[in-house]
PDB file of C-alpha atoms in Angstrom:
ATOM      1  CA  GLU A   1      18.660-140.043-144.112  1.00 69.00           C
ATOM      2  CA  VAL A   2      19.278-138.356-140.760  1.00 80.00           C
ATOM      3  CA  ILE A   3      21.794-136.007-142.380  1.00 82.00           C
ATOM      4  CA  LEU A   4      19.324-135.176-145.154  1.00 79.00           C
ATOM      5  CA  ASP A   5      16.573-134.397-142.629  1.00 84.00           C
ATOM      6  CA  ALA A   6      18.927-132.102-140.728  1.00 87.00           C
ATOM      7  CA  ALA A   7      19.844-130.303-143.967  1.00 84.00           C
ATOM      8  CA  ARG A   8      16.169-129.862-144.877  1.00 83.00           C
ATOM      9  CA  LYS A   9      15.392-128.381-141.448  1.00 87.00           C
ATOM     10  CA  ARG A  10      18.321-125.998-141.741  1.00 84.00           C
ATOM     11  CA  LEU A  11      17.117-124.778-145.136  1.00 84.00           C
ATOM     12  CA  LYS A  12      13.607-124.275-143.749  1.00 84.00           C
ATOM     13  CA  LEU A  13      15.052-122.137-140.964  1.00 83.00           C
ATOM     14  CA  TRP A  14      16.470-119.934-143.718  1.00 78.00           C
ATOM     15  CA  ASP A  15      12.932-119.548-145.154  1.00 79.00           C
ATOM     16  CA  ILE A  16      13.812-121.673-148.173  1.00 82.00           C
ATOM     17  CA  SER A  17      10.602-122.906-149.805  1.00 82.00           C
ATOM     18  CA  ASP A  18       9.735-126.595-150.172  1.00 84.00           C
ATOM     19  CA  ALA A  19       9.905-126.229-153.968  1.00 84.00           C
ATOM     20  CA  GLN A  20      13.476-124.936-153.753  1.00 83.00           C
ATOM     21  CA  ILE A  21      14.452-127.745-151.391  1.00 84.00           C
ATOM     22  CA  ARG A  22      13.092-130.325-153.847  1.00 85.00           C
ATOM     23  CA  ARG A  23      15.078-128.736-156.674  1.00 83.00           C
ATOM     24  CA  ILE A  24      18.231-128.924-154.539  1.00 81.00           C
ATOM     25  CA  GLU A  25      17.603-132.616-153.838  1.00 81.00           C
ATOM     26  CA  GLN A  26      17.057-133.341-157.533  1.00 83.00           C
ATOM     27  CA  SER A  27      20.134-131.410-158.655  1.00 81.00           C
ATOM     28  CA  GLU A  28      23.086-133.565-159.650  1.00 74.00           C
ATOM     29  CA  THR A  29      25.644-130.861-158.886  1.00 79.00           C
ATOM     30  CA  PRO A  30      26.092-128.722-155.779  1.00 77.00           C
ATOM     31  CA  LEU A  31      24.561-125.252-155.968  1.00 77.00           C
ATOM     32  CA  LYS A  32      26.917-122.362-155.263  1.00 78.00           C
ATOM     33  CA  THR A  33      24.128-119.786-154.923  1.00 78.00           C
ATOM     34  CA  LEU A  34      20.551-119.897-153.786  1.00 78.00           C
ATOM     35  CA  ALA A  35      17.752-117.432-154.523  1.00 79.00           C
ATOM     36  CA  ILE A  36      16.074-116.174-151.356  1.00 79.00           C
ATOM     37  CA  ALA A  37      12.584-114.774-151.828  1.00 78.00           C
ATOM     38  CA  SER A  38      11.314-111.748-149.934  1.00 80.00           C
ATOM     39  CA  PRO A  39       8.976-112.724-147.087  1.00 77.00           C
ATOM     40  CA  SER A  40       6.449-110.183-148.399  1.00 78.00           C
ATOM     41  CA  SER A  41       5.630-108.560-151.714  1.00 81.00           C
ATOM     42  CA  GLY A  42       5.951-104.824-152.194  1.00 82.00           C
ATOM     43  CA  TYR A  43       8.269-102.053-153.299  1.00 83.00           C
ATOM     44  CA  VAL A  44      11.934-101.717-152.379  1.00 87.00           C
ATOM     45  CA  GLN A  45      12.242 -98.487-150.395  1.00 85.00           C
ATOM     46  CA  GLN A  46      15.896 -98.802-149.404  1.00 89.00           C
ATOM     47  CA  LYS A  47      18.780-101.088-150.455  1.00 91.00           C
ATOM     48  CA  TYR A  48      21.719-101.674-148.108  1.00 92.00           C
ATOM     49  CA  VAL A  49      23.777-104.208-150.119  1.00 90.00           C
ATOM     50  CA  VAL A  50      25.144-104.638-153.633  1.00 90.00           C
ATOM     51  CA  GLN A  51      25.445-107.722-155.811  1.00 86.00           C
ATOM     52  CA  GLY A  52      28.342-109.955-154.793  1.00 84.00           C
ATOM     53  CA  GLN A  53      28.649-108.474-151.315  1.00 87.00           C
ATOM     54  CA  ARG A  54      29.179-110.878-148.434  1.00 87.00           C
ATOM     55  CA  VAL A  55      26.450-110.668-145.799  1.00 85.00           C
ATOM     56  CA  MET A  56      26.104-112.080-142.327  1.00 87.00           C
ATOM     57  CA  ALA A  57      23.147-113.640-140.584  1.00 80.00           C
ATOM     58  CA  GLY A  58      20.775-110.965-139.306  1.00 82.00           C
ATOM     59  CA  GLU A  59      22.217-108.239-141.529  1.00 88.00           C
ATOM     60  CA  ARG A  60      19.725-105.797-143.029  1.00 89.00           C
ATOM     61  CA  LEU A  61      19.528-106.157-146.815  1.00 89.00           C
ATOM     62  CA  LEU A  62      16.470-104.283-148.086  1.00 89.00           C
ATOM     63  CA  ASP A  63      13.469-102.302-146.875  1.00 89.00           C
ATOM     64  CA  VAL A  64      10.368-103.626-148.644  1.00 87.00           C
ATOM     65  CA  SER A  65       7.017-101.853-148.219  1.00 84.00           C
ATOM     66  CA  ASP A  66       3.729-103.608-148.846  1.00 86.00           C
ATOM     67  CA  LEU A  67       1.540-100.789-150.209  1.00 88.00           C
ATOM     68  CA  SER A  68      -1.600-102.860-150.761  1.00 89.00           C
ATOM     69  CA  ASN A  69      -2.959-101.161-147.646  1.00 91.00           C
ATOM     70  CA  VAL A  70      -1.578 -97.802-146.477  1.00 92.00           C
ATOM     71  CA  TRP A  71      -1.841 -95.753-143.294  1.00 94.00           C
ATOM     72  CA  VAL A  72      -2.959 -92.143-143.072  1.00 94.00           C
ATOM     73  CA  VAL A  73      -1.709 -90.380-139.945  1.00 95.00           C
ATOM     74  CA  ALA A  74      -3.436 -87.157-138.872  1.00 94.00           C
ATOM     75  CA  ASP A  75      -2.842 -84.755-135.986  1.00 93.00           C
ATOM     76  CA  ILE A  76      -5.544 -83.543-133.618  1.00 90.00           C
ATOM     77  CA  TYR A  77      -5.170 -80.765-131.083  1.00 87.00           C
ATOM     78  CA  GLU A  78      -5.268 -81.346-127.355  1.00 86.00           C
ATOM     79  CA  TYR A  79      -8.722 -79.823-126.847  1.00 79.00           C
ATOM     80  CA  GLU A  80     -10.151 -82.090-129.563  1.00 83.00           C
ATOM     81  CA  PHE A  81      -9.025 -85.316-127.940  1.00 86.00           C
ATOM     82  CA  PRO A  82     -12.192 -85.861-125.822  1.00 84.00           C
ATOM     83  CA  PHE A  83     -14.353 -85.770-128.960  1.00 84.00           C
ATOM     84  CA  VAL A  84     -12.460 -88.356-131.038  1.00 90.00           C
ATOM     85  CA  LYS A  85     -12.677 -92.085-130.421  1.00 90.00           C
ATOM     86  CA  GLU A  86     -11.731 -95.272-132.217  1.00 92.00           C
ATOM     87  CA  GLY A  87     -14.277 -96.259-134.839  1.00 91.00           C
ATOM     88  CA  ASP A  88     -15.240 -92.690-135.804  1.00 91.00           C
ATOM     89  CA  VAL A  89     -15.918 -92.340-139.526  1.00 91.00           C
ATOM     90  CA  ALA A  90     -13.494 -90.279-141.604  1.00 91.00           C
ATOM     91  CA  ARG A  91     -13.511 -88.990-145.171  1.00 92.00           C
ATOM     92  CA  ILE A  92     -10.055 -88.612-146.679  1.00 94.00           C
ATOM     93  CA  ARG A  93      -8.881 -86.715-149.753  1.00 93.00           C
ATOM     94  CA  LEU A  94      -5.338 -86.637-151.056  1.00 92.00           C
ATOM     95  CA  ASN A  95      -3.764 -83.611-152.696  1.00 90.00           C
ATOM     96  CA  ALA A  96      -2.626 -85.866-155.532  1.00 91.00           C
ATOM     97  CA  PHE A  97      -6.199 -87.050-156.234  1.00 92.00           C
ATOM     98  CA  PRO A  98      -8.502 -84.197-155.129  1.00 89.00           C
ATOM     99  CA  ASP A  99     -11.550 -85.593-156.940  1.00 90.00           C
ATOM    100  CA  LYS A 100     -11.443 -88.950-155.164  1.00 92.00           C
ATOM    101  CA  GLU A 101     -12.716 -89.468-151.621  1.00 93.00           C
ATOM    102  CA  TYR A 102     -11.666 -92.395-149.428  1.00 93.00           C
ATOM    103  CA  SER A 103     -13.677 -93.654-146.476  1.00 92.00           C
ATOM    104  CA  SER A 104     -12.047 -94.984-143.325  1.00 94.00           C
ATOM    105  CA  ARG A 105     -12.378 -95.172-139.555  1.00 94.00           C
ATOM    106  CA  VAL A 106     -10.168 -94.205-136.653  1.00 94.00           C
ATOM    107  CA  GLU A 107      -8.034 -97.274-135.930  1.00 95.00           C
ATOM    108  CA  PHE A 108      -5.618 -95.904-133.365  1.00 95.00           C
ATOM    109  CA  ILE A 109      -5.198 -92.802-131.193  1.00 94.00           C
ATOM    110  CA  SER A 110      -1.744 -92.101-129.824  1.00 94.00           C
ATOM    111  CA  PRO A 111      -1.522 -92.250-126.009  1.00 92.00           C
ATOM    112  CA  THR A 112       1.076 -89.460-125.993  1.00 92.00           C
ATOM    113  CA  LEU A 113       1.034 -85.774-126.887  1.00 91.00           C
ATOM    114  CA  SER A 114       3.732 -83.912-128.808  1.00 91.00           C
ATOM    115  CA  ALA A 115       5.311 -81.281-126.566  1.00 90.00           C
ATOM    116  CA  GLU A 116       6.244 -79.146-129.587  1.00 91.00           C
ATOM    117  CA  THR A 117       2.921 -79.073-131.460  1.00 91.00           C
ATOM    118  CA  ARG A 118       0.487 -79.988-128.649  1.00 91.00           C
ATOM    119  CA  THR A 119      -1.082 -82.552-130.985  1.00 93.00           C
ATOM    120  CA  MET A 120      -1.548 -86.297-130.936  1.00 93.00           C
ATOM    121  CA  LYS A 121      -1.544 -88.786-133.785  1.00 95.00           C
ATOM    122  CA  VAL A 122      -4.671 -90.474-135.133  1.00 95.00           C
ATOM    123  CA  ARG A 123      -4.287 -93.332-137.602  1.00 96.00           C
ATOM    124  CA  PHE A 124      -6.502 -94.577-140.435  1.00 95.00           C
ATOM    125  CA  SER A 125      -5.969 -97.220-143.128  1.00 94.00           C
ATOM    126  CA  ILE A 126      -6.953 -97.154-146.808  1.00 93.00           C
ATOM    127  CA  PRO A 127      -6.974-100.067-149.293  1.00 93.00           C
ATOM    128  CA  ASN A 128      -4.518 -99.387-152.121  1.00 91.00           C
ATOM    129  CA  PRO A 129      -4.986-102.201-154.666  1.00 89.00           C
ATOM    130  CA  ARG A 130      -3.590-100.181-157.591  1.00 87.00           C
ATOM    131  CA  GLY A 131      -0.653 -98.778-155.678  1.00 85.00           C
ATOM    132  CA  ASN A 132      -1.562 -95.156-156.447  1.00 88.00           C
ATOM    133  CA  LEU A 133      -1.086 -94.038-152.849  1.00 90.00           C
ATOM    134  CA  ARG A 134       2.537 -93.506-151.906  1.00 89.00           C
ATOM    135  CA  PRO A 135       4.386 -92.806-148.666  1.00 87.00           C
ATOM    136  CA  GLN A 136       4.725 -89.131-147.644  1.00 89.00           C
ATOM    137  CA  MET A 137       1.715 -87.898-149.646  1.00 92.00           C
ATOM    138  CA  PHE A 138      -0.406 -85.192-147.994  1.00 93.00           C
ATOM    139  CA  ALA A 139      -4.086 -85.672-147.187  1.00 92.00           C
ATOM    140  CA  ASP A 140      -7.125 -83.803-145.869  1.00 91.00           C
ATOM    141  CA  VAL A 141      -9.090 -85.750-143.258  1.00 91.00           C
ATOM    142  CA  GLU A 142     -12.687 -84.984-142.286  1.00 87.00           C
ATOM    143  CA  LEU A 143     -13.981 -86.433-139.020  1.00 85.00           C
ATOM    144  CA  VAL A 144     -17.688 -86.285-138.174  1.00 78.00           C
ATOM    145  CA  VAL A 145     -18.304 -86.329-134.436  1.00 77.00           C
ATOM    146  CA  ASP A 146     -21.740 -86.235-132.804  1.00 75.00           C
ATOM    147  CA  LEU A 147     -21.818 -83.420-130.224  1.00 74.00           C
ATOM    148  CA  GLY A 148     -25.582 -83.064-129.828  1.00 76.00           C
ATOM    149  CA  ARG A 149     -27.286 -79.628-129.705  1.00 83.00           C
ATOM    150  CA  ARG A 150     -25.079 -76.803-128.452  1.00 85.00           C
ATOM    151  CA  LEU A 151     -25.315 -73.022-128.334  1.00 90.00           C
ATOM    152  CA  ALA A 152     -22.952 -71.514-130.914  1.00 90.00           C
ATOM    153  CA  VAL A 153     -22.121 -68.252-132.693  1.00 90.00           C
ATOM    154  CA  PRO A 154     -19.994 -67.496-135.771  1.00 89.00           C
ATOM    155  CA  ASP A 155     -16.336 -67.564-134.803  1.00 86.00           C
ATOM    156  CA  GLU A 156     -15.840 -64.055-136.238  1.00 86.00           C
ATOM    157  CA  ALA A 157     -18.279 -62.721-133.619  1.00 87.00           C
ATOM    158  CA  VAL A 158     -15.908 -63.611-130.771  1.00 88.00           C
ATOM    159  CA  ILE A 159     -13.115 -61.171-129.868  1.00 86.00           C
ATOM    160  CA  ASP A 160     -10.210 -62.688-127.944  1.00 85.00           C
ATOM    161  CA  THR A 161      -8.367 -59.906-126.068  1.00 82.00           C
ATOM    162  CA  GLY A 162      -5.870 -62.329-124.588  1.00 83.00           C
ATOM    163  CA  LEU A 163      -7.397 -61.950-121.125  1.00 87.00           C
ATOM    164  CA  ARG A 164     -11.021 -62.629-121.944  1.00 89.00           C
ATOM    165  CA  LYS A 165     -13.364 -63.355-124.817  1.00 91.00           C
ATOM    166  CA  ILE A 166     -16.008 -60.811-125.799  1.00 88.00           C
ATOM    167  CA  VAL A 167     -19.189 -60.989-127.876  1.00 88.00           C
ATOM    168  CA  TYR A 168     -21.141 -57.817-128.734  1.00 86.00           C
ATOM    169  CA  ILE A 169     -24.900 -57.837-128.141  1.00 87.00           C
ATOM    170  CA  ASP A 170     -26.968 -55.612-130.443  1.00 84.00           C
ATOM    171  CA  LYS A 171     -29.078 -53.403-128.141  1.00 85.00           C
ATOM    172  CA  GLY A 172     -30.633 -51.492-131.032  1.00 83.00           C
ATOM    173  CA  ASP A 173     -30.223 -47.882-132.218  1.00 83.00           C
ATOM    174  CA  GLY A 174     -26.580 -48.545-133.064  1.00 76.00           C
ATOM    175  CA  ILE A 175     -25.682 -49.495-129.471  1.00 81.00           C
ATOM    176  CA  PHE A 176     -23.658 -52.642-128.791  1.00 81.00           C
ATOM    177  CA  GLU A 177     -23.047 -54.096-125.349  1.00 84.00           C
ATOM    178  CA  PRO A 178     -19.888 -56.163-124.727  1.00 86.00           C
ATOM    179  CA  ARG A 179     -20.599 -59.517-123.092  1.00 89.00           C
ATOM    180  CA  GLU A 180     -17.862 -61.746-121.688  1.00 92.00           C
ATOM    181  CA  VAL A 181     -18.317 -65.384-122.691  1.00 93.00           C
ATOM    182  CA  VAL A 182     -16.746 -68.769-122.086  1.00 93.00           C
ATOM    183  CA  THR A 183     -16.184 -70.684-125.305  1.00 90.00           C
ATOM    184  CA  GLY A 184     -15.891 -74.393-125.986  1.00 84.00           C
ATOM    185  CA  ALA A 185     -15.245 -76.540-129.011  1.00 80.00           C
ATOM    186  CA  LYS A 186     -15.132 -75.189-132.557  1.00 79.00           C
ATOM    187  CA  ALA A 187     -16.443 -76.519-135.867  1.00 76.00           C
ATOM    188  CA  ASP A 188     -17.527 -75.338-139.295  1.00 76.00           C
ATOM    189  CA  LYS A 189     -16.645 -71.667-138.547  1.00 82.00           C
ATOM    190  CA  MET A 190     -18.806 -71.776-135.427  1.00 86.00           C
ATOM    191  CA  VAL A 191     -17.718 -71.657-131.793  1.00 88.00           C
ATOM    192  CA  GLU A 192     -19.580 -73.137-128.841  1.00 88.00           C
ATOM    193  CA  ILE A 193     -20.698 -70.713-126.108  1.00 90.00           C
ATOM    194  CA  ARG A 194     -20.715 -72.406-122.715  1.00 91.00           C
ATOM    195  CA  SER A 195     -21.742 -69.350-120.696  1.00 91.00           C
ATOM    196  CA  GLY A 196     -22.424 -65.637-121.146  1.00 91.00           C
ATOM    197  CA  LEU A 197     -25.185 -65.845-123.763  1.00 90.00           C
ATOM    198  CA  LYS A 198     -28.560 -67.447-124.210  1.00 89.00           C
ATOM    199  CA  ALA A 199     -30.346 -68.686-127.303  1.00 89.00           C
ATOM    200  CA  GLY A 200     -31.817 -65.825-129.321  1.00 87.00           C
ATOM    201  CA  ASP A 201     -29.416 -63.099-128.184  1.00 89.00           C
ATOM    202  CA  PRO A 202     -28.634 -60.870-131.217  1.00 88.00           C
ATOM    203  CA  VAL A 203     -24.878 -60.729-131.679  1.00 87.00           C
ATOM    204  CA  ALA A 204     -22.671 -58.693-134.002  1.00 82.00           C
ATOM    205  CA  SER A 205     -21.466 -61.178-136.555  1.00 76.00           C
ATOM    206  CA  SER A 206     -18.441 -59.076-137.555  1.00 63.00           C
ATOM    207  CA  ALA A 207     -16.814 -57.471-134.527  1.00 46.00           C
ATOM    208  CA  ASN A 208     -13.118 -57.794-135.268  1.00 48.00           C
ATOM    209  CA  PHE A 209     -12.856 -54.101-136.154  1.00 48.00           C
ATOM    210  CA  LEU A 210     -13.330 -53.330-132.446  1.00 50.00           C
ATOM    211  CA  VAL A 211     -10.152 -55.093-131.328  1.00 42.00           C
ATOM    212  CA  ASP A 212      -7.841 -52.098-131.789  1.00 40.00           C
ATOM    213  CA  SER A 213      -9.000 -50.192-128.709  1.00 43.00           C
ATOM    214  CA  GLU A 214     -10.032 -51.282-125.239  1.00 44.00           C
ATOM    215  CA  ALA A 215     -12.158 -48.151-125.045  1.00 41.00           C
ATOM    216  CA  LYS A 216     -14.404 -49.520-127.740  1.00 49.00           C
ATOM    217  CA  LEU A 217     -15.397 -52.333-125.403  1.00 50.00           C
ATOM    218  CA  LYS A 218     -17.700 -49.843-123.649  1.00 48.00           C
ATOM    219  CA  GLY A 219     -20.024 -49.067-126.575  1.00 47.00           C
ATOM    220  CA  VAL A 220     -19.549 -48.275-130.247  1.00 46.00           C
ATOM    221  CA  GLU A 221     -21.259 -47.273-133.436  1.00 44.00           C
ATOM    222  CA  ALA A 222     -22.935 -49.988-135.418  1.00 40.00           C
ATOM    223  CA  PRO A 223     -20.482 -52.228-137.272  1.00 44.00           C
ATOM    224  CA  PRO A 224     -20.436 -52.132-141.078  1.00 46.00           C
ATOM    225  CA  LYS A 225     -22.016 -55.566-141.429  1.00 44.00           C
ATOM    226  CA  PRO A 226     -25.532 -56.372-140.218  1.00 44.00           C
ATOM    227  CA  ALA A 227     -25.983 -58.211-136.956  1.00 47.00           C
ATOM    228  CA  SER A 228     -27.143 -61.801-137.024  1.00 48.00           C
ATOM    229  CA  LYS A 229     -29.069 -63.852-134.545  1.00 48.00           C
ATOM    230  CA  GLN A 230     -27.011 -66.191-132.430  1.00 50.00           C
ATOM    231  CA  ASP A 231     -27.046 -69.573-134.027  1.00 47.00           C
ATOM    232  CA  THR A 232     -28.478 -72.520-132.186  1.00 46.00           C
ATOM    233  CA  PRO A 233     -26.997 -75.505-134.032  1.00 46.00           C
ATOM    234  CA  PRO A 234     -29.136 -78.253-135.501  1.00 40.00           C
ATOM    235  CA  SER A 235     -29.847 -81.491-133.736  1.00 37.00           C
ATOM    236  CA  ALA A 236     -27.433 -84.403-133.639  1.00 36.00           C
ATOM    237  CA  GLY A 237     -27.006 -86.762-136.513  1.00 36.00           C
ATOM    238  CA  LYS A 238     -26.339 -84.356-139.356  1.00 36.00           C
ATOM    239  CA  LYS A 239     -23.240 -83.987-141.441  1.00 37.00           C
ATOM    240  CA  GLY A 240     -20.476 -82.176-139.609  1.00 36.00           C
ATOM    241  CA  PRO A 241     -17.402 -80.175-140.496  1.00 34.00           C
ATOM    242  CA  SER A 242     -13.979 -81.426-141.282  1.00 33.00           C
ATOM    243  CA  MET A 243     -10.525 -81.849-139.850  1.00 33.00           C
ATOM    244  CA  GLN A 244      -8.103 -80.332-142.329  1.00 33.00           C
ATOM    245  CA  ALA A 245      -4.781 -82.104-142.376  1.00 34.00           C
ATOM    246  CA  PRO A 246      -2.187 -80.135-144.289  1.00 32.00           C
ATOM    247  CA  ALA A 247      -1.790 -76.850-142.433  1.00 32.00           C
ATOM    248  CA  PRO A 248      -2.940 -75.198-139.197  1.00 34.00           C
ATOM    249  CA  GLY A 249      -5.196 -72.233-139.604  1.00 33.00           C
ATOM    250  CA  SER A 250      -8.835 -73.095-140.200  1.00 31.00           C
ATOM    251  CA  ASN A 251      -9.726 -73.903-136.594  1.00 31.00           C
ATOM    252  CA  ALA A 252     -13.283 -75.171-136.627  1.00 34.00           C
ATOM    253  CA  ALA A 253     -15.633 -76.396-133.971  1.00 36.00           C
ATOM    254  CA  PRO A 254     -18.954 -77.821-133.015  1.00 37.00           C
ATOM    255  CA  ALA A 255     -22.064 -76.378-134.509  1.00 43.00           C
ATOM    256  CA  GLY A 256     -24.773 -78.824-133.630  1.00 42.00           C
ATOM    257  CA  SER A 257     -24.152 -82.486-134.130  1.00 39.00           C
ATOM    258  CA  SER A 258     -20.604 -82.431-135.391  1.00 41.00           C
ATOM    259  CA  ARG A 259     -17.322 -80.628-135.118  1.00 42.00           C
ATOM    260  CA  GLU A 260     -14.360 -79.731-137.255  1.00 44.00           C
ATOM    261  CA  ALA A 261     -10.874 -80.551-136.147  1.00 44.00           C
ATOM    262  CA  PRO A 262      -8.353 -77.950-137.346  1.00 44.00           C
ATOM    263  CA  PRO A 263      -5.496 -79.014-139.597  1.00 44.00           C
ATOM    264  CA  PRO A 264      -2.345 -80.213-137.890  1.00 44.00           C
ATOM    265  CA  PRO A 265       1.040 -78.658-138.515  1.00 44.00           C
ATOM    266  CA  GLY A 266       2.882 -80.110-141.463  1.00 45.00           C
ATOM    267  CA  GLY A 267      -0.075 -81.927-142.854  1.00 44.00           C
ATOM    268  CA  HIS A 268      -0.867 -85.626-142.820  1.00 45.00           C
ATOM    269  CA  ARG A 269       1.380 -88.236-144.179  1.00 46.00           C
ATOM    270  CA  HIS A 270       0.781 -91.835-144.919  1.00 46.00           C
TER     271      HIS A 270
END
């Protein structure tokens, strides 16, 4: 009996189920092979052995992925980090299923920053009961962050000369005065103005045509598009812009109660 108990314990250490052990005990002939079940269900992602191959204890046999719940990993830029926290709500769309929206929350924010992209990883999880979501798919992630009321103008109204940032004030009669400003966060094609303007200042909403000459920073003819009043964003609590995952380019920022995080390089993978 002592020998049998020792054999049972050894089989249990090999993750042999109780049902298999009972079948071994009831068998009248010694078993030459034994089926070993995977410790988790899922899909085989990589196979390292072939049938009939001899394996040693601790040797890697298969990579099995449980896709019943998948991760979505997004990138946020360095300047966006202070605005994102664990628990923030996210809306996620996958390129493969553009008509379906998934809801999730920020589960993890990487403590390190990529030196190459100046971004950090943010992780979400999505239930995947049907197994439609697969590793390496691309996704768009929208994060809504409450920023309160902030002074903002359309991002196309801001000219970045490389040394300073300029906004043109409409003085009337076709005269525009350049005003140096300090900008902040961006969202929904709006950019926060931290200093240099006040609420109600009329700004040229399309001033990019002035970038070609420093001389034009001293006064110009009226731009082709009409001027618009500087936008004072709505109060906190309203729907905000999005963080686009797949490609950098649509940098967005805070207009009112929420902000848009621009898409990270290379897109999001899960």
